Short mmCIF file of C-alpha atoms and ligand atoms in Angstrom, two decimals:
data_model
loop_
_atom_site.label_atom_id
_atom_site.label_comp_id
_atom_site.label_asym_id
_atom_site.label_seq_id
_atom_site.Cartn_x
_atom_site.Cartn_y
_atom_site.Cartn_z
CA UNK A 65 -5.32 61.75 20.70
CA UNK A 66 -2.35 60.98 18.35
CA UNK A 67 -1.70 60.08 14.85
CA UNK A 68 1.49 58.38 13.99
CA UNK A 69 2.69 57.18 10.46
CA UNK A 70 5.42 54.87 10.58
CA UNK A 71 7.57 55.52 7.86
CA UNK A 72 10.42 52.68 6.31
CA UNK A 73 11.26 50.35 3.55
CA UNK A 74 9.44 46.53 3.28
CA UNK A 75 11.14 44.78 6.38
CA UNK A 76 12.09 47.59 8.29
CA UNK A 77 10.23 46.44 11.74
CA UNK A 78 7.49 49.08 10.51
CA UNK A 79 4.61 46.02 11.47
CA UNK A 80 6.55 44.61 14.43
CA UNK A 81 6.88 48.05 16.22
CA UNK A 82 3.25 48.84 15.62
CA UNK A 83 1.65 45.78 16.91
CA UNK A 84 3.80 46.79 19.83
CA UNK A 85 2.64 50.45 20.61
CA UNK A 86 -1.06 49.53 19.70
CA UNK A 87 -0.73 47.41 22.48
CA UNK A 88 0.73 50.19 24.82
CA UNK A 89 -1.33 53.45 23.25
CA UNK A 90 -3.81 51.76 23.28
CA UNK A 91 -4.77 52.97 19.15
CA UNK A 92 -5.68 50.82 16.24
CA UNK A 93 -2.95 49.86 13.74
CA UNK A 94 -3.95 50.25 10.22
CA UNK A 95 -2.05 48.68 7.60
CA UNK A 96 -2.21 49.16 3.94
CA UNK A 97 -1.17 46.29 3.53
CA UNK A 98 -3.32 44.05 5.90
CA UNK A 99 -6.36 45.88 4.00
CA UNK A 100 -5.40 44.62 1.00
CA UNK A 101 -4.23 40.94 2.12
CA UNK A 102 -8.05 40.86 3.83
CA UNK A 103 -9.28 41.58 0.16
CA UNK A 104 -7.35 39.39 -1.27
CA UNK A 105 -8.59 36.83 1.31
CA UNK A 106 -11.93 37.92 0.48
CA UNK A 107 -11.68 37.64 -3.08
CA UNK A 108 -13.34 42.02 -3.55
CA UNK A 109 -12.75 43.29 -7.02
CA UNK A 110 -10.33 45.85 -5.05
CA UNK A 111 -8.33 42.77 -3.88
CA UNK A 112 -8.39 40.86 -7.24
CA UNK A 113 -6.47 44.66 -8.62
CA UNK A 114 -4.42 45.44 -5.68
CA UNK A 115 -2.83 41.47 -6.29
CA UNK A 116 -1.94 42.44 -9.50
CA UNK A 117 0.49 44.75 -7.93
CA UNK A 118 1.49 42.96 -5.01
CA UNK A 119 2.67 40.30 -6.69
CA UNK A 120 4.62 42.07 -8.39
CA UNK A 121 6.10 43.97 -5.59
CA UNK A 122 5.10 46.86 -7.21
CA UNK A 123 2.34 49.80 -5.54
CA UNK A 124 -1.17 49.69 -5.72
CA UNK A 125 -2.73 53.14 -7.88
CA UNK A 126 -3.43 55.54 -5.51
CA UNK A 127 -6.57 56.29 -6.45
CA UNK A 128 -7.46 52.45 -5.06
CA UNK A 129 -5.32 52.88 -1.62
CA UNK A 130 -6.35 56.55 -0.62
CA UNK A 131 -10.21 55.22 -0.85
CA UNK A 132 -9.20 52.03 1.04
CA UNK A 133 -7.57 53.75 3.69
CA UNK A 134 -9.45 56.98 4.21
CA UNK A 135 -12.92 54.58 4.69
CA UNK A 136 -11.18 52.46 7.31
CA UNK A 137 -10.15 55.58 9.12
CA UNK A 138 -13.59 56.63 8.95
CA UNK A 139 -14.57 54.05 11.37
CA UNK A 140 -15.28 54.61 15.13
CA UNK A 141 -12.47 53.13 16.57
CA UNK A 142 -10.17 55.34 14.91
CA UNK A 143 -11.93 58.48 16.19
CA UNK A 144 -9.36 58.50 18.80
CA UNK A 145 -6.18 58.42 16.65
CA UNK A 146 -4.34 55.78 14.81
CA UNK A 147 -0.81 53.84 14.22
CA UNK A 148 -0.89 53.83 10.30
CA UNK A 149 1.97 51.08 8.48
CA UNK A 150 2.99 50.92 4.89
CA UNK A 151 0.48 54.58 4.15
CA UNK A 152 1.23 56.80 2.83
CA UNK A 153 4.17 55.48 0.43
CA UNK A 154 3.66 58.17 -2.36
CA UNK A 155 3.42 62.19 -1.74
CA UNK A 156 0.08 61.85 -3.59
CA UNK A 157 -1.39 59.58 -0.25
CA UNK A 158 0.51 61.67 1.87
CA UNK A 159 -1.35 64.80 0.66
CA UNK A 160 -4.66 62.87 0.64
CA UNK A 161 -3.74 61.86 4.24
CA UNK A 162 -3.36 65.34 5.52
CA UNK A 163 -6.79 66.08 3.92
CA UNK A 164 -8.88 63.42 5.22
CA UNK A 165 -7.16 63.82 8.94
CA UNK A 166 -7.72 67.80 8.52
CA UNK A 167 -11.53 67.01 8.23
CA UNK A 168 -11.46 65.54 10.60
CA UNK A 169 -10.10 68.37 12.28
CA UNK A 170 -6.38 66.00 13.21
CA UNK A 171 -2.50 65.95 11.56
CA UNK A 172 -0.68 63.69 11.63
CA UNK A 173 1.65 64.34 14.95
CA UNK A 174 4.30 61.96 14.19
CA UNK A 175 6.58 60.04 11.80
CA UNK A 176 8.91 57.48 12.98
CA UNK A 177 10.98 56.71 10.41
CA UNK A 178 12.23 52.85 11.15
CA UNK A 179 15.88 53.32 9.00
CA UNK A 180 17.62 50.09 8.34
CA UNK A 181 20.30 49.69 5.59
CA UNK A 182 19.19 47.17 3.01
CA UNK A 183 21.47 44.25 3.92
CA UNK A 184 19.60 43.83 6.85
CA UNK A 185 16.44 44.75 4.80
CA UNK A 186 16.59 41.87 2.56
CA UNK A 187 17.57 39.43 5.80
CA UNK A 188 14.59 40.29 7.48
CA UNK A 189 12.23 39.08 4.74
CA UNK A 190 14.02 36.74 3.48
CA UNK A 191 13.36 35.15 7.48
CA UNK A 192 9.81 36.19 8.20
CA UNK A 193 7.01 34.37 8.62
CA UNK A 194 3.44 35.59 9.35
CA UNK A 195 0.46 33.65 11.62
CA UNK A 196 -2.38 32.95 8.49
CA UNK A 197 -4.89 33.32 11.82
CA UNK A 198 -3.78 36.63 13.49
CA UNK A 199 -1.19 38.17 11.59
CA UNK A 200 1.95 38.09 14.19
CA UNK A 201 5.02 38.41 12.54
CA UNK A 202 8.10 36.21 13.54
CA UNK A 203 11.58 35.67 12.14
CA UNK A 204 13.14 32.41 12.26
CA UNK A 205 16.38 33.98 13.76
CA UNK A 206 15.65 36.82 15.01
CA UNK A 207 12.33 36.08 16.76
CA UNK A 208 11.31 33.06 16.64
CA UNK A 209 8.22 31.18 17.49
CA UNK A 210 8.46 29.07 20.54
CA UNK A 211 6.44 25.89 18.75
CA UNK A 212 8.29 25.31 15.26
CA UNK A 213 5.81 26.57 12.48
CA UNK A 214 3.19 27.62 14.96
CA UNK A 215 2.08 31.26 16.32
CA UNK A 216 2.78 32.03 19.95
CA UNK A 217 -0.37 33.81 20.67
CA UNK A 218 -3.05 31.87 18.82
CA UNK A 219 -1.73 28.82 17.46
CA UNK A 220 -2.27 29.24 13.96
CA UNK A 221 0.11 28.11 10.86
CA UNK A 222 2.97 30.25 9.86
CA UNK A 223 3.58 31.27 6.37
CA UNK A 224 5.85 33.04 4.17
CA UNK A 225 4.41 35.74 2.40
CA UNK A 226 4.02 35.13 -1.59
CA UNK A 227 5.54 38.53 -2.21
CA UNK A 228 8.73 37.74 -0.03
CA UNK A 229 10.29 35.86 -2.75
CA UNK A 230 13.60 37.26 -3.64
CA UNK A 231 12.37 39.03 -7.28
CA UNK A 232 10.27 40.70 -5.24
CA UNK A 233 11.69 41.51 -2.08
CA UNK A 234 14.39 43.19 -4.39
CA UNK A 235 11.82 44.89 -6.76
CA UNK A 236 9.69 45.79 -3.75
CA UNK A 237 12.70 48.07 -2.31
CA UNK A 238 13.69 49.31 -5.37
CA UNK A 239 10.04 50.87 -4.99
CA UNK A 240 10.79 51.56 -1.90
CA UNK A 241 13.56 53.85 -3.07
CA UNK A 242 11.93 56.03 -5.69
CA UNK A 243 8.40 56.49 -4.60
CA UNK A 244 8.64 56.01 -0.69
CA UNK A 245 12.00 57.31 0.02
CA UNK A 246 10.83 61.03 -0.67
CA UNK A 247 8.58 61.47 2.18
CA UNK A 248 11.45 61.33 4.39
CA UNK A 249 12.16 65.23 3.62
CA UNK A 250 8.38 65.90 3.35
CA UNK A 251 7.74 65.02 6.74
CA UNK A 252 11.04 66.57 7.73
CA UNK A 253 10.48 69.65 6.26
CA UNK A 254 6.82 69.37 8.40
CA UNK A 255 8.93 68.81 11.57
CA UNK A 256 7.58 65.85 12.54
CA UNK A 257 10.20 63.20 11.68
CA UNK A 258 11.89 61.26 14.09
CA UNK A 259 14.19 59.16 12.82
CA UNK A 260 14.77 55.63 14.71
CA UNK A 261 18.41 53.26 14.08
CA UNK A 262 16.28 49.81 13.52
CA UNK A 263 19.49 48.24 13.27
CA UNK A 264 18.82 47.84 16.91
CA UNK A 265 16.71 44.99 18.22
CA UNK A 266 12.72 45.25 18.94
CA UNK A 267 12.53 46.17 22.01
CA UNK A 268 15.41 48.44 21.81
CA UNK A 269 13.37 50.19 18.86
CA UNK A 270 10.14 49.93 20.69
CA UNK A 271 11.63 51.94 23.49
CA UNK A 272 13.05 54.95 21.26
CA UNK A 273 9.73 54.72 19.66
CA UNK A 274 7.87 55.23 22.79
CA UNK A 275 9.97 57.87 24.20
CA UNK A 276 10.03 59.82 20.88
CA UNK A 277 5.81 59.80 21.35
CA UNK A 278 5.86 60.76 24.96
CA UNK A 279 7.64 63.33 24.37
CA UNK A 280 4.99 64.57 21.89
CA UNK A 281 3.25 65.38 25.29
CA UNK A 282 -0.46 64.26 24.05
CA UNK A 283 -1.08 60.81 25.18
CA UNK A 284 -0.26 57.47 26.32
CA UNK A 285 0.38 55.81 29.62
CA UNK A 286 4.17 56.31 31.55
P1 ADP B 503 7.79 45.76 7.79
O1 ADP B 503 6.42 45.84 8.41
O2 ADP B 503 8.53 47.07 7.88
O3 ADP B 503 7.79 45.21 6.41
P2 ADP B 503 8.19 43.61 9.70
O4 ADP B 503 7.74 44.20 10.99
O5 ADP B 503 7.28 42.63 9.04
O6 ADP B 503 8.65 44.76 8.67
O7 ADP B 503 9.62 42.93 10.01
C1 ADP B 503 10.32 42.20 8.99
C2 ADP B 503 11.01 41.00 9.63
O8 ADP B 503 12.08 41.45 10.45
C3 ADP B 503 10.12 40.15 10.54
O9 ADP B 503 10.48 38.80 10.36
C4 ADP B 503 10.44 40.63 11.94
O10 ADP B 503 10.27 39.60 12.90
C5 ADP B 503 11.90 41.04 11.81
N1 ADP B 503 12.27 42.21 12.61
C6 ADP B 503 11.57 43.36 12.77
N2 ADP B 503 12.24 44.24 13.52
C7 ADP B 503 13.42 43.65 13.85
C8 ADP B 503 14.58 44.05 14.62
N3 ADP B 503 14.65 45.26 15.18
N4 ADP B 503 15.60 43.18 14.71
C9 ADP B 503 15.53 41.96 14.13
N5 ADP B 503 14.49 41.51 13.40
C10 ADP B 503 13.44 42.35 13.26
P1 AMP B 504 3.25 45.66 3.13
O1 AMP B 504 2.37 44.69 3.84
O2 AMP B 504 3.23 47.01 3.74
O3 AMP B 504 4.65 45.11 2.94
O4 AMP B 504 2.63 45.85 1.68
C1 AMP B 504 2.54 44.75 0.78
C2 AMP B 504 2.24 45.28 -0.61
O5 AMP B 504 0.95 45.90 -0.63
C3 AMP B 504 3.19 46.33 -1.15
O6 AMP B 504 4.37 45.79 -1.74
C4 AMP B 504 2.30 47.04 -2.19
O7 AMP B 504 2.19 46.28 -3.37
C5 AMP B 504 0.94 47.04 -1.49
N1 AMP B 504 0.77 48.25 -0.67
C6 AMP B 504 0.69 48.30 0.69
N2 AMP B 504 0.52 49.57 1.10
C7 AMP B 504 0.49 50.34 -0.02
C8 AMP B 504 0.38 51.72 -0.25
N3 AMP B 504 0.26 52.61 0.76
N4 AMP B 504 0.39 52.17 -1.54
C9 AMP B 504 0.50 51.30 -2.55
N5 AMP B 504 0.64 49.97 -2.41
C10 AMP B 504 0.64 49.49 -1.15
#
């Protein structure tokens, strides 16, 4: 049983390395994000609020997100830990996060923090582009899809995220900076930070990553 919070500003890698060590853990990856983009989709009263935000590149109350998270980590196939990306992003979920896990009678173990400087921040966005079907996230330079405009894995149409537009992306880590940024010495001062250079490429990341967790000594294959 672990539970890992990756930690880092919008276009980081936080998605791309967490769709990666769900795959090896094997752990559900819950992102804040995703949950609200499926509302969205859905057209929920919660989604029709959060896109008020999101389009703005600015964060969703937390009195919507802490209920929105803490119900999908409710579910079963979280019981056995979980990869959680983009939560929390304020010290107010990151409080409500301890609660819910301690109830559950968990902490979380471990914090990568994905740290990238925000040049390369603002290239990454400005190049991604996201399956509408499943979700996988390429970048038209630095991971590209094999079949131009189509996902590897399922097929489906690639798009650019409405929020990646450069207002946003800019406002988005501006955020980033004075609501996010402080958790960095919260979890620090917890001892469970582990701080990864994502300056590196995926798989170089990935591997950090997945030494940094089996050295936590509580699961996951070798
Ligand atoms: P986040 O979830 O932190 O917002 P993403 O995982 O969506 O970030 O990554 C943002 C973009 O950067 C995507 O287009 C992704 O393909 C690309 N990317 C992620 N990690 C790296 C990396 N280490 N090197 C180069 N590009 C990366
Ligand atoms: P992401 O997919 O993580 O880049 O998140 C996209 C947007 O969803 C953010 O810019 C916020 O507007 C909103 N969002 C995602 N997670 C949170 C969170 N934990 N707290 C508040 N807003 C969030």
């Amino acid at each position: 049983m672990v539970d890992i919070v990756l930690l880092g500003a919008p276009g980081a890698g936080k998605g791309t390395q967490a769709e990666l060590l769900a795959q090896w853990l094997p752990l559900p990856r819950v992102s804040s994000g995703d949950l609200f983009r499926a509302a969205i989709a859905a057209g929920t009263a919660l989604g029709l609020r959060a896109k008020e935000y999101i389009d703005r590149g600015e964060l969703v109350p937390d009195e919507v997100t802490i209920g929105m998270v803490a119900e999908r980590l409710a579910q079963p196939d979280c019981a056995q830990g979980v990869i959680l990306d983009g939560f929390p992003r304020t010290a107010g979920q990151a409080e409500a996060l301890a609660e819910v896990l301690a109830r559950m009678g968990r902490k979380v173990d471990i914090v990568p923090y994905v740290c990238v400087s925000p040049e390369t921040l603002l290239r990454r966005l400005a190049g991604r582009w996201t399956c509408e079907q499943c979700g996988t996230v390429y970048h038209e330079a630095y991971s590209p899809e094999k079949a131009k405009g189509l996902c590897d894995a399922c097929g489906g149409k690639l798009y650019q995220r409405p929020d990646d537009t450069p207002e946003t992306q800019k406002r988005r880590i501006e955020v980033y900076f004075a609501q996010t940024a402080p958790l960095i010495q919260y979890f620090k001062d917890r001892g469970i930070l582990v701080e990864l250079d994502g300056e590196q490429d995926i798989a170089t990341v990935q591997r950090v990553l997945r030494q940094a967790i089996r050295a936590l000594g509580l699961t996951g294959p070798c």
